[in-house]
C-alpha cells in the first residue's frame, strides 16, 4: 500500500454535483428556446453579433473549412500541438497539415517559424494555445496579413472569464466547454468571427441548415459524465479505491479518460454537423453567467507557486515561463518517463501519461517539411501531475516537493 495518498486525480471536472443536477434538469425541460438563448450567450463574448455556438470546437472548425472552401492540396499551417482529430479533419478535406514547432519554456511558436513554413499552397494558419497558456498573436497576425492568409486561434483550453474573448488580431477564435474544460457545459463551443461579414453570413447559413441535436442525446451525455464526477472529483473514493486498483494493475484511469471523450474519434464529419439543443444552450449560458473569474485566477495563482517549486528543483514544466496562464491539466517532462510515472504513483501521487488527447502534429513526408523537434521531444517525456484549481495550496506544495525529490533532476544551469 501507499505510505501516503494524495486524493486528487490528474483531471478534474469543473462542475459541482449541484450544477450537474441543473444540467440534468435542463435536459428534461427547458423553458427558453434556442433562438432566445443564442443571442444571450453571444453577447457575453461580443456585442457585434459575430458569435456562433456549436456542439464543439471540431464542429466550428468543420463549419469554417466548409465556408472557406479551399482547393484540395492546400497546406494548413498548425502550431505543433493539437488533438489528432483536428489534424484528421484537415486531412478529410484533402488538405495538408504543416506543423510549426514550439518553444517548450513558453509553448509558443514564433512569427519567424510561421513565415518560414508559408508556401504558395498555404491557405490557413492555426495557432493552438495549449495547457492554459495565452499569448499575443500580433506578430503572427502581421505575417498572415502580409501573405493574405486567415489566422485561426484555437483557444479550446483557454476560457478564463468573459473579459477574455481571444486575441483581436485573429480572424477566428474558438473556445470549448466540453466535459474536461473550464466552466464545462458537458458540450459546446463558441466561435467568434472577426472583420468578415460575408464569411460570417456563410457560416451561419451552413450552420442553420444542420438538424438540432436531440435533447435526449444531451441528456445521455450529461448522465454519462456523472462517472467523471465520481471517479475524478470525489476525493474520498479516490483515496480509498486508487491504492488497491493500482496494486492489482487495473488501469482504471484509461477507462475513465475514455469515458470522458466528448465524441468518438475516427467517425465521419457528420457527427459534428448538428446545432446545439436548447437544453445545452441553457446550461452553457448559466455556467458562463455565474463564472467567477476573480476566484478562478486566485486558485490558479496557487498552482503557479507549485510551478516555482518544480522549476527551482530542476523539473522541466512546459510553458513555465508563461506567467499569464491558467491550469486545467499540468504537464512536466521526465527523461525516464515510465520510471517517473511508477515512482510518483508509488508515492501516492496520481501521475498519468495519456490523460490528454493533445499530441504532436507530425510533418508530412518530404524534404520540404521540417519535423517539430521540440514538440516531439516534449511528448516523448510528458507526465501529468494532479495539479489543478481543486487542489489546496498546502497539497500543491507537498506534491511538487515530493516530485522534485523523486525525479531528482540535474540542477538547471
Tab-separated table of C-alpha atoms in Angstrom:
chain	number	residue	atom	x	y	z
A	1	UNK	CA	0.000	0.000	0.000
A	2	UNK	CA	0.973	3.626	-0.383
A	3	UNK	CA	2.589	5.351	2.561
A	4	UNK	CA	0.669	8.467	1.547
A	5	UNK	CA	-2.209	9.081	-0.852
A	6	UNK	CA	-2.893	12.493	-2.312
A	7	UNK	CA	-6.602	12.114	-3.197
A	8	UNK	CA	-6.598	14.200	-6.361
A	9	UNK	CA	-6.872	12.901	-9.911
A	10	UNK	CA	-4.822	14.310	-12.791
A	11	UNK	CA	-8.040	15.581	-14.291
A	12	UNK	CA	-10.877	17.379	-12.544
A	13	UNK	CA	-14.346	18.027	-13.926
A	14	UNK	CA	-15.087	21.718	-13.430
A	15	UNK	CA	-18.598	21.133	-12.142
A	16	UNK	CA	-20.228	20.532	-8.771
A	17	UNK	CA	-22.964	17.982	-8.183
A	18	UNK	CA	-25.431	20.854	-7.767
A	19	UNK	CA	-24.540	22.140	-11.231
A	20	UNK	CA	-24.706	18.621	-12.672
A	21	UNK	CA	-28.266	18.280	-11.378
A	22	UNK	CA	-29.118	21.605	-13.001
A	23	UNK	CA	-27.823	20.269	-16.322
A	24	UNK	CA	-29.982	17.170	-15.913
A	25	UNK	CA	-32.990	19.319	-15.080
A	26	UNK	CA	-32.498	21.407	-18.213
A	27	UNK	CA	-32.102	18.259	-20.299
A	28	UNK	CA	-35.528	17.183	-19.046
A	29	UNK	CA	-37.216	20.571	-19.507
A	30	UNK	CA	-36.024	23.952	-20.747
A	31	UNK	CA	-38.450	26.862	-20.931
A	32	UNK	CA	-36.389	29.081	-23.258
A	33	UNK	CA	-35.913	28.365	-26.949
A	34	UNK	CA	-32.623	28.138	-28.836
A	35	UNK	CA	-33.385	31.431	-30.592
A	36	UNK	CA	-33.766	33.133	-27.209
A	37	UNK	CA	-30.605	31.628	-25.746
A	38	UNK	CA	-28.131	32.073	-28.607
A	39	UNK	CA	-28.124	35.914	-28.505
A	40	UNK	CA	-27.709	35.847	-24.699
A	41	UNK	CA	-24.591	33.676	-24.985
A	42	UNK	CA	-23.300	35.686	-27.932
A	43	UNK	CA	-23.474	38.981	-26.025
A	44	UNK	CA	-21.252	37.552	-23.281
A	45	UNK	CA	-18.412	37.417	-25.819
A	46	UNK	CA	-19.174	40.183	-28.312
A	47	UNK	CA	-21.697	42.960	-28.945
A	48	UNK	CA	-21.282	42.662	-32.711
A	49	UNK	CA	-23.452	39.618	-33.399
A	50	UNK	CA	-20.419	37.721	-34.703
A	51	UNK	CA	-20.612	34.700	-32.375
A	52	UNK	CA	-21.815	31.210	-33.290
A	53	UNK	CA	-22.430	28.479	-30.694
A	54	UNK	CA	-21.616	24.965	-31.913
A	55	UNK	CA	-21.520	21.430	-30.494
A	56	UNK	CA	-17.736	21.513	-30.074
A	57	UNK	CA	-14.586	23.132	-31.467
A	58	UNK	CA	-14.389	20.446	-34.135
A	59	UNK	CA	-17.887	21.419	-35.283
A	60	UNK	CA	-16.760	25.039	-35.516
A	61	UNK	CA	-13.605	24.082	-37.401
A	62	UNK	CA	-15.561	21.926	-39.841
A	63	UNK	CA	-18.003	24.805	-40.407
A	64	UNK	CA	-15.149	27.193	-41.070
A	65	UNK	CA	-13.461	24.892	-43.573
A	66	UNK	CA	-16.739	24.388	-45.408
A	67	UNK	CA	-17.178	28.150	-45.730
A	68	UNK	CA	-13.556	28.741	-46.800
A	69	UNK	CA	-13.807	26.045	-49.481
A	70	UNK	CA	-10.050	25.889	-50.096
A	71	UNK	CA	-8.673	23.841	-53.015
A	72	UNK	CA	-7.679	20.229	-52.391
A	73	UNK	CA	-3.953	20.065	-51.652
A	74	UNK	CA	-3.955	23.333	-49.684
A	75	UNK	CA	-1.387	23.441	-46.887
A	76	UNK	CA	-2.680	24.284	-43.423
A	77	UNK	CA	-0.008	25.592	-41.042
A	78	UNK	CA	-0.644	24.335	-37.492
A	79	UNK	CA	1.250	25.040	-34.294
A	80	UNK	CA	2.789	21.682	-33.411
A	81	UNK	CA	0.465	20.704	-30.536
A	82	UNK	CA	-3.179	19.823	-31.105
A	83	UNK	CA	-5.565	16.915	-30.836
A	84	UNK	CA	-5.368	14.231	-33.571
A	85	UNK	CA	-8.994	14.842	-34.535
A	86	UNK	CA	-8.235	18.395	-35.691
A	87	UNK	CA	-5.460	17.016	-37.890
A	88	UNK	CA	-7.801	14.306	-39.185
A	89	UNK	CA	-10.399	16.916	-40.159
A	90	UNK	CA	-7.736	18.793	-42.131
A	91	UNK	CA	-6.875	15.593	-43.993
A	92	UNK	CA	-10.563	14.721	-44.505
A	93	UNK	CA	-10.827	17.834	-46.658
A	94	UNK	CA	-7.808	16.802	-48.702
A	95	UNK	CA	-5.571	19.433	-47.095
A	96	UNK	CA	-2.007	19.000	-45.831
A	97	UNK	CA	-1.245	19.779	-42.145
A	98	UNK	CA	2.143	21.508	-41.812
A	99	UNK	CA	3.347	21.887	-38.201
A	100	UNK	CA	5.462	24.739	-36.878
A	101	UNK	CA	7.486	23.956	-33.760
A	102	UNK	CA	7.011	25.490	-30.321
A	103	UNK	CA	9.398	26.632	-27.595
A	104	UNK	CA	8.998	24.341	-24.591
A	105	UNK	CA	9.508	27.087	-21.994
A	106	UNK	CA	6.608	29.182	-23.359
A	107	UNK	CA	4.631	26.696	-25.515
A	108	UNK	CA	4.594	29.446	-28.152
A	109	UNK	CA	5.581	29.361	-31.754
A	110	UNK	CA	7.117	32.412	-33.427
A	111	UNK	CA	6.245	34.625	-36.397
A	112	UNK	CA	9.583	33.609	-37.941
A	113	UNK	CA	8.708	29.905	-37.863
A	114	UNK	CA	5.278	30.592	-39.303
A	115	UNK	CA	6.657	32.711	-42.145
A	116	UNK	CA	9.307	30.083	-42.954
A	117	UNK	CA	6.538	27.473	-43.349
A	118	UNK	CA	4.429	29.548	-45.754
A	119	UNK	CA	4.387	28.476	-49.402
A	120	UNK	CA	2.217	29.269	-52.414
A	121	UNK	CA	-0.052	26.426	-51.272
A	122	UNK	CA	-0.690	27.809	-47.757
A	123	UNK	CA	-4.351	28.635	-47.177
A	124	UNK	CA	-4.752	28.878	-43.398
A	125	UNK	CA	-2.741	29.326	-40.183
A	126	UNK	CA	-3.974	27.643	-36.981
A	127	UNK	CA	-2.433	28.599	-33.653
A	128	UNK	CA	-3.496	26.446	-30.697
A	129	UNK	CA	-2.803	27.912	-27.261
A	130	UNK	CA	-2.377	24.787	-25.155
A	131	UNK	CA	-2.165	23.850	-21.467
A	132	UNK	CA	-3.815	27.099	-20.433
A	133	UNK	CA	-1.231	29.425	-21.995
A	134	UNK	CA	-2.226	32.664	-23.715
A	135	UNK	CA	-0.057	34.983	-25.755
A	136	UNK	CA	-0.286	37.817	-28.233
A	137	UNK	CA	-0.776	36.869	-31.875
A	138	UNK	CA	0.143	40.342	-33.130
A	139	UNK	CA	3.400	39.189	-34.755
A	140	UNK	CA	1.896	36.091	-36.368
A	141	UNK	CA	-1.107	38.148	-37.499
A	142	UNK	CA	1.241	40.600	-39.214
A	143	UNK	CA	2.817	37.698	-41.130
A	144	UNK	CA	-0.618	36.280	-42.007
A	145	UNK	CA	-1.884	39.606	-43.329
A	146	UNK	CA	1.312	40.117	-45.316
A	147	UNK	CA	0.577	36.909	-47.222
A	148	UNK	CA	-3.212	37.275	-47.271
A	149	UNK	CA	-3.783	34.150	-45.142
A	150	UNK	CA	-6.515	33.893	-42.460
A	151	UNK	CA	-5.487	33.247	-38.851
A	152	UNK	CA	-7.487	30.745	-36.757
A	153	UNK	CA	-6.958	30.942	-32.969
A	154	UNK	CA	-7.704	27.666	-31.194
A	155	UNK	CA	-8.448	28.674	-27.589
A	156	UNK	CA	-10.250	25.424	-26.812
A	157	UNK	CA	-8.476	25.271	-23.443
A	158	UNK	CA	-8.259	28.980	-22.823
A	159	UNK	CA	-11.540	30.183	-21.332
A	160	UNK	CA	-10.828	32.198	-18.189
A	161	UNK	CA	-13.813	34.541	-17.961
A	162	UNK	CA	-15.862	36.862	-20.084
A	163	UNK	CA	-13.159	39.571	-20.060
A	164	UNK	CA	-11.100	37.455	-22.466
A	165	UNK	CA	-12.650	36.807	-25.876
A	166	UNK	CA	-9.496	35.780	-27.666
A	167	UNK	CA	-6.836	37.752	-29.468
A	168	UNK	CA	-8.381	40.575	-31.560
A	169	UNK	CA	-5.648	40.000	-34.164
A	170	UNK	CA	-7.105	36.566	-35.016
A	171	UNK	CA	-9.717	36.246	-37.759
A	172	UNK	CA	-11.402	33.405	-35.856
A	173	UNK	CA	-11.266	32.441	-32.163
A	174	UNK	CA	-12.841	29.312	-30.682
A	175	UNK	CA	-13.437	28.269	-27.060
A	176	UNK	CA	-14.524	24.850	-25.821
A	177	UNK	CA	-16.924	23.999	-22.983
A	178	UNK	CA	-16.636	20.238	-23.344
A	179	UNK	CA	-16.556	17.772	-20.426
A	180	UNK	CA	-12.981	18.411	-19.271
A	181	UNK	CA	-12.821	22.156	-19.932
A	182	UNK	CA	-13.166	25.134	-17.610
A	183	UNK	CA	-16.823	26.093	-16.950
A	184	UNK	CA	-17.903	22.898	-18.640
A	185	UNK	CA	-21.396	22.636	-20.093
A	186	UNK	CA	-20.514	18.982	-20.903
A	187	UNK	CA	-20.595	20.019	-24.558
A	188	UNK	CA	-20.483	23.154	-26.649
A	189	UNK	CA	-18.131	25.693	-28.167
A	190	UNK	CA	-18.124	29.368	-29.064
A	191	UNK	CA	-16.752	30.694	-32.360
A	192	UNK	CA	-16.025	34.409	-32.863
A	193	UNK	CA	-15.630	35.586	-36.489
A	194	UNK	CA	-13.967	38.994	-36.917
A	195	UNK	CA	-13.993	41.569	-39.720
A	196	UNK	CA	-15.581	39.357	-42.366
A	197	UNK	CA	-19.402	39.790	-42.598
A	198	UNK	CA	-19.596	37.723	-45.790
A	199	UNK	CA	-17.830	34.741	-44.212
A	200	UNK	CA	-19.921	35.118	-41.044
A	201	UNK	CA	-23.105	35.024	-43.127
A	202	UNK	CA	-21.900	31.936	-44.999
A	203	UNK	CA	-21.017	30.087	-41.779
A	204	UNK	CA	-24.391	30.974	-40.252
A	205	UNK	CA	-26.207	29.733	-43.350
A	206	UNK	CA	-24.407	26.375	-43.248
A	207	UNK	CA	-24.929	26.001	-39.510
A	208	UNK	CA	-28.640	26.795	-39.705
A	209	UNK	CA	-29.055	24.028	-42.289
A	210	UNK	CA	-28.000	21.431	-39.689
A	211	UNK	CA	-30.586	19.468	-37.700
A	212	UNK	CA	-30.800	20.203	-33.985
A	213	UNK	CA	-29.149	17.613	-31.752
A	214	UNK	CA	-31.889	15.651	-29.943
A	215	UNK	CA	-32.278	16.702	-26.320
A	216	UNK	CA	-32.128	13.042	-25.278
A	217	UNK	CA	-28.591	12.866	-26.737
A	218	UNK	CA	-27.506	15.720	-24.493
A	219	UNK	CA	-29.279	14.079	-21.549
A	220	UNK	CA	-27.305	10.868	-22.120
A	221	UNK	CA	-24.020	12.799	-22.285
A	222	UNK	CA	-24.680	14.603	-19.003
A	223	UNK	CA	-25.670	11.314	-17.382
A	224	UNK	CA	-22.509	9.632	-18.670
A	225	UNK	CA	-20.249	12.357	-17.320
A	226	UNK	CA	-21.539	11.785	-13.807
A	227	UNK	CA	-18.995	8.945	-13.789
A	228	UNK	CA	-16.263	11.545	-14.173
A	229	UNK	CA	-17.549	13.442	-11.168
A	230	UNK	CA	-17.478	10.215	-9.160
A	231	UNK	CA	-14.079	8.878	-10.219
A	232	UNK	CA	-12.202	12.141	-10.717
A	233	UNK	CA	-13.703	14.658	-8.287
A	234	UNK	CA	-14.700	12.506	-5.322
A	235	UNK	CA	-11.604	12.687	-3.125
A	236	UNK	CA	-12.815	10.129	-0.604
A	237	UNK	CA	-13.360	7.488	-3.275
A	238	UNK	CA	-10.036	8.388	-4.869
A	239	UNK	CA	-8.294	7.914	-1.529
A	240	UNK	CA	-9.891	4.516	-0.852
A	241	UNK	CA	-10.010	2.882	-4.292
A	242	UNK	CA	-6.874	4.118	-6.019
A	243	UNK	CA	-4.309	2.151	-3.964
A	244	UNK	CA	-5.908	-1.328	-4.344
A	245	UNK	CA	-6.696	-0.765	-8.032
A	246	UNK	CA	-3.113	0.250	-8.720
A	247	UNK	CA	-1.824	-2.689	-6.678
A	248	UNK	CA	-3.694	-5.245	-8.816
A	249	UNK	CA	-2.646	-3.444	-12.017
A	250	UNK	CA	-6.147	-2.341	-13.048
A	251	UNK	CA	-5.827	0.719	-15.292
A	252	UNK	CA	-8.993	2.475	-14.198
A	253	UNK	CA	-7.565	5.775	-15.441
A	254	UNK	CA	-7.651	4.630	-19.046
A	255	UNK	CA	-11.298	3.654	-18.690
A	256	UNK	CA	-12.313	6.929	-17.090
A	257	UNK	CA	-10.397	9.020	-19.629
A	258	UNK	CA	-12.043	7.085	-22.463
A	259	UNK	CA	-15.430	7.734	-20.909
A	260	UNK	CA	-14.777	11.484	-20.819
A	261	UNK	CA	-14.252	11.805	-24.575
A	262	UNK	CA	-16.866	14.195	-25.955
A	263	UNK	CA	-17.090	12.493	-29.341
A	264	UNK	CA	-15.791	9.112	-30.514
A	265	UNK	CA	-12.608	9.542	-32.586
A	266	UNK	CA	-12.413	8.445	-36.179
A	267	UNK	CA	-16.074	8.991	-37.096
A	268	UNK	CA	-17.253	10.845	-40.172
A	269	UNK	CA	-17.702	14.607	-40.060
A	270	UNK	CA	-21.487	14.161	-39.912
A	271	UNK	CA	-21.194	13.508	-36.150
A	272	UNK	CA	-20.302	17.199	-35.718
A	273	UNK	CA	-22.994	18.585	-38.022
A	274	UNK	CA	-25.775	19.361	-35.564
A	275	UNK	CA	-26.976	22.542	-33.931
A	276	UNK	CA	-26.955	22.556	-30.109
A	277	UNK	CA	-30.276	21.848	-28.413
A	278	UNK	CA	-31.929	24.408	-26.135
A	279	UNK	CA	-31.059	22.339	-23.034
A	280	UNK	CA	-27.343	22.588	-23.740
A	281	UNK	CA	-27.563	26.287	-24.577
A	282	UNK	CA	-29.468	26.968	-21.362
A	283	UNK	CA	-26.886	25.218	-19.202
A	284	UNK	CA	-23.970	26.824	-21.077
A	285	UNK	CA	-25.459	30.265	-20.523
A	286	UNK	CA	-25.780	29.575	-16.810
A	287	UNK	CA	-22.175	28.358	-16.487
A	288	UNK	CA	-20.856	31.436	-18.303
A	289	UNK	CA	-23.110	33.905	-16.493
A	290	UNK	CA	-22.110	32.721	-12.990
A	291	UNK	CA	-18.410	32.171	-13.738
A	292	UNK	CA	-16.256	33.831	-11.069
A	293	UNK	CA	-13.071	34.917	-12.842
A	294	UNK	CA	-11.556	36.501	-9.713
A	295	UNK	CA	-11.836	33.238	-7.769
A	296	UNK	CA	-10.585	31.257	-10.770
A	297	UNK	CA	-7.403	33.318	-11.101
A	298	UNK	CA	-6.799	33.246	-7.343
A	299	UNK	CA	-6.845	29.428	-7.372
A	300	UNK	CA	-4.525	29.338	-10.382
A	301	UNK	CA	-2.003	31.552	-8.611
A	302	UNK	CA	-1.616	28.764	-6.067
A	303	UNK	CA	-0.604	26.374	-8.836
A	304	UNK	CA	1.954	28.912	-10.009
A	305	UNK	CA	3.620	28.546	-6.613
A	306	UNK	CA	3.891	24.831	-7.346
A	307	UNK	CA	5.454	25.608	-10.723
A	308	UNK	CA	8.066	27.739	-8.990
A	309	UNK	CA	8.931	24.827	-6.658
A	310	UNK	CA	9.286	22.412	-9.569
A	311	UNK	CA	11.389	24.667	-11.770
A	312	UNK	CA	13.624	25.682	-8.868
A	313	UNK	CA	14.187	21.957	-8.273
A	314	UNK	CA	15.212	21.372	-11.886
A	315	UNK	CA	11.960	19.833	-13.172
A	316	UNK	CA	11.004	20.983	-16.673
A	317	UNK	CA	7.447	22.311	-16.788
A	318	UNK	CA	6.343	23.066	-20.375
A	319	UNK	CA	5.178	26.665	-20.504
A	320	UNK	CA	6.764	27.560	-17.152
A	321	UNK	CA	7.878	30.953	-18.484
A	322	UNK	CA	4.260	31.925	-19.217
A	323	UNK	CA	3.074	33.734	-16.111
A	324	UNK	CA	-0.230	34.702	-17.764
A	325	UNK	CA	-1.554	31.170	-17.606
A	326	UNK	CA	-4.353	29.039	-16.248
A	327	UNK	CA	-4.096	25.385	-15.270
A	328	UNK	CA	-6.592	22.634	-16.015
A	329	UNK	CA	-4.033	19.986	-16.992
A	330	UNK	CA	-0.485	20.008	-15.677
A	331	UNK	CA	2.405	18.502	-17.713
A	332	UNK	CA	6.008	18.002	-16.667
A	333	UNK	CA	8.893	16.364	-18.529
A	334	UNK	CA	10.994	13.443	-17.276
A	335	UNK	CA	13.893	11.741	-19.056
A	336	UNK	CA	12.832	8.345	-17.700
A	337	UNK	CA	9.108	8.754	-18.219
A	338	UNK	CA	7.962	5.272	-17.224
A	339	UNK	CA	10.112	5.279	-14.083
A	340	UNK	CA	8.842	8.714	-13.120
A	341	UNK	CA	5.256	7.563	-13.631
A	342	UNK	CA	5.737	4.489	-11.443
A	343	UNK	CA	7.682	6.295	-8.708
A	344	UNK	CA	5.137	9.093	-8.453
A	345	UNK	CA	2.226	6.668	-8.228
A	346	UNK	CA	4.012	4.569	-5.608
A	347	UNK	CA	4.356	7.756	-3.580
A	348	UNK	CA	0.601	8.295	-3.786
A	349	UNK	CA	0.687	10.981	-6.489
A	350	UNK	CA	-1.827	10.246	-9.241
A	351	UNK	CA	0.554	10.881	-12.142
A	352	UNK	CA	-0.570	9.819	-15.604
A	353	UNK	CA	0.876	9.584	-19.086
A	354	UNK	CA	-2.044	9.596	-21.519
A	355	UNK	CA	-4.792	11.625	-19.924
A	356	UNK	CA	-4.951	14.239	-22.688
A	357	UNK	CA	-5.851	13.918	-26.344
A	358	UNK	CA	-3.216	16.533	-27.101
A	359	UNK	CA	-0.358	15.267	-29.210
A	360	UNK	CA	2.341	16.351	-31.598
A	361	UNK	CA	1.337	17.321	-35.134
A	362	UNK	CA	3.810	15.440	-37.311
A	363	UNK	CA	5.122	16.902	-40.558
A	364	UNK	CA	4.204	15.360	-43.915
A	365	UNK	CA	6.781	13.162	-45.614
A	366	UNK	CA	9.135	15.132	-47.856
A	367	UNK	CA	12.322	17.164	-47.763
A	368	UNK	CA	10.424	20.451	-47.895
A	369	UNK	CA	8.828	19.862	-44.492
A	370	UNK	CA	10.506	20.087	-41.079
A	371	UNK	CA	9.597	17.882	-38.134
A	372	UNK	CA	8.748	19.830	-34.933
A	373	UNK	CA	11.659	18.524	-32.862
A	374	UNK	CA	10.834	20.364	-29.653
A	375	UNK	CA	7.235	19.169	-29.637
A	376	UNK	CA	8.260	15.583	-30.434
A	377	UNK	CA	10.814	15.589	-27.616
A	378	UNK	CA	8.274	17.047	-25.219
A	379	UNK	CA	5.637	14.407	-25.877
A	380	UNK	CA	8.158	11.608	-25.512
A	381	UNK	CA	8.854	12.814	-21.957
A	382	UNK	CA	5.468	14.031	-20.715
A	383	UNK	CA	3.978	13.009	-17.386
A	384	UNK	CA	0.897	14.720	-15.960
A	385	UNK	CA	0.610	15.718	-12.300
A	386	UNK	CA	-2.615	16.135	-10.280
A	387	UNK	CA	-2.351	19.909	-10.015
A	388	UNK	CA	-5.482	21.914	-10.713
A	389	UNK	CA	-7.664	24.510	-9.038
A	390	UNK	CA	-9.371	21.978	-6.747
A	391	UNK	CA	-6.099	21.010	-5.038
A	392	UNK	CA	-5.403	23.058	-1.848
A	393	UNK	CA	-2.190	25.079	-1.832
A	394	UNK	CA	-0.680	23.057	1.025
A	395	UNK	CA	-1.069	19.850	-1.013
A	396	UNK	CA	0.178	21.540	-4.190
A	397	UNK	CA	3.398	22.335	-2.343
A	398	UNK	CA	3.684	18.799	-0.925
A	399	UNK	CA	3.113	17.179	-4.333
A	400	UNK	CA	5.646	19.456	-6.032
A	401	UNK	CA	8.312	18.987	-3.361
A	402	UNK	CA	7.818	15.211	-3.465
A	403	UNK	CA	8.068	15.270	-7.275
A	404	UNK	CA	11.406	17.098	-7.109
A	405	UNK	CA	12.630	14.585	-4.543
A	406	UNK	CA	11.584	11.557	-6.614
A	407	UNK	CA	12.733	12.760	-10.016
A	408	UNK	CA	15.967	14.183	-8.634
A	409	UNK	CA	16.719	16.059	-11.845
A	410	UNK	CA	20.019	17.734	-12.524
A	411	UNK	CA	20.058	21.376	-11.455
A	412	UNK	CA	19.414	23.855	-14.270
A	413	UNK	CA	22.412	25.941	-15.210
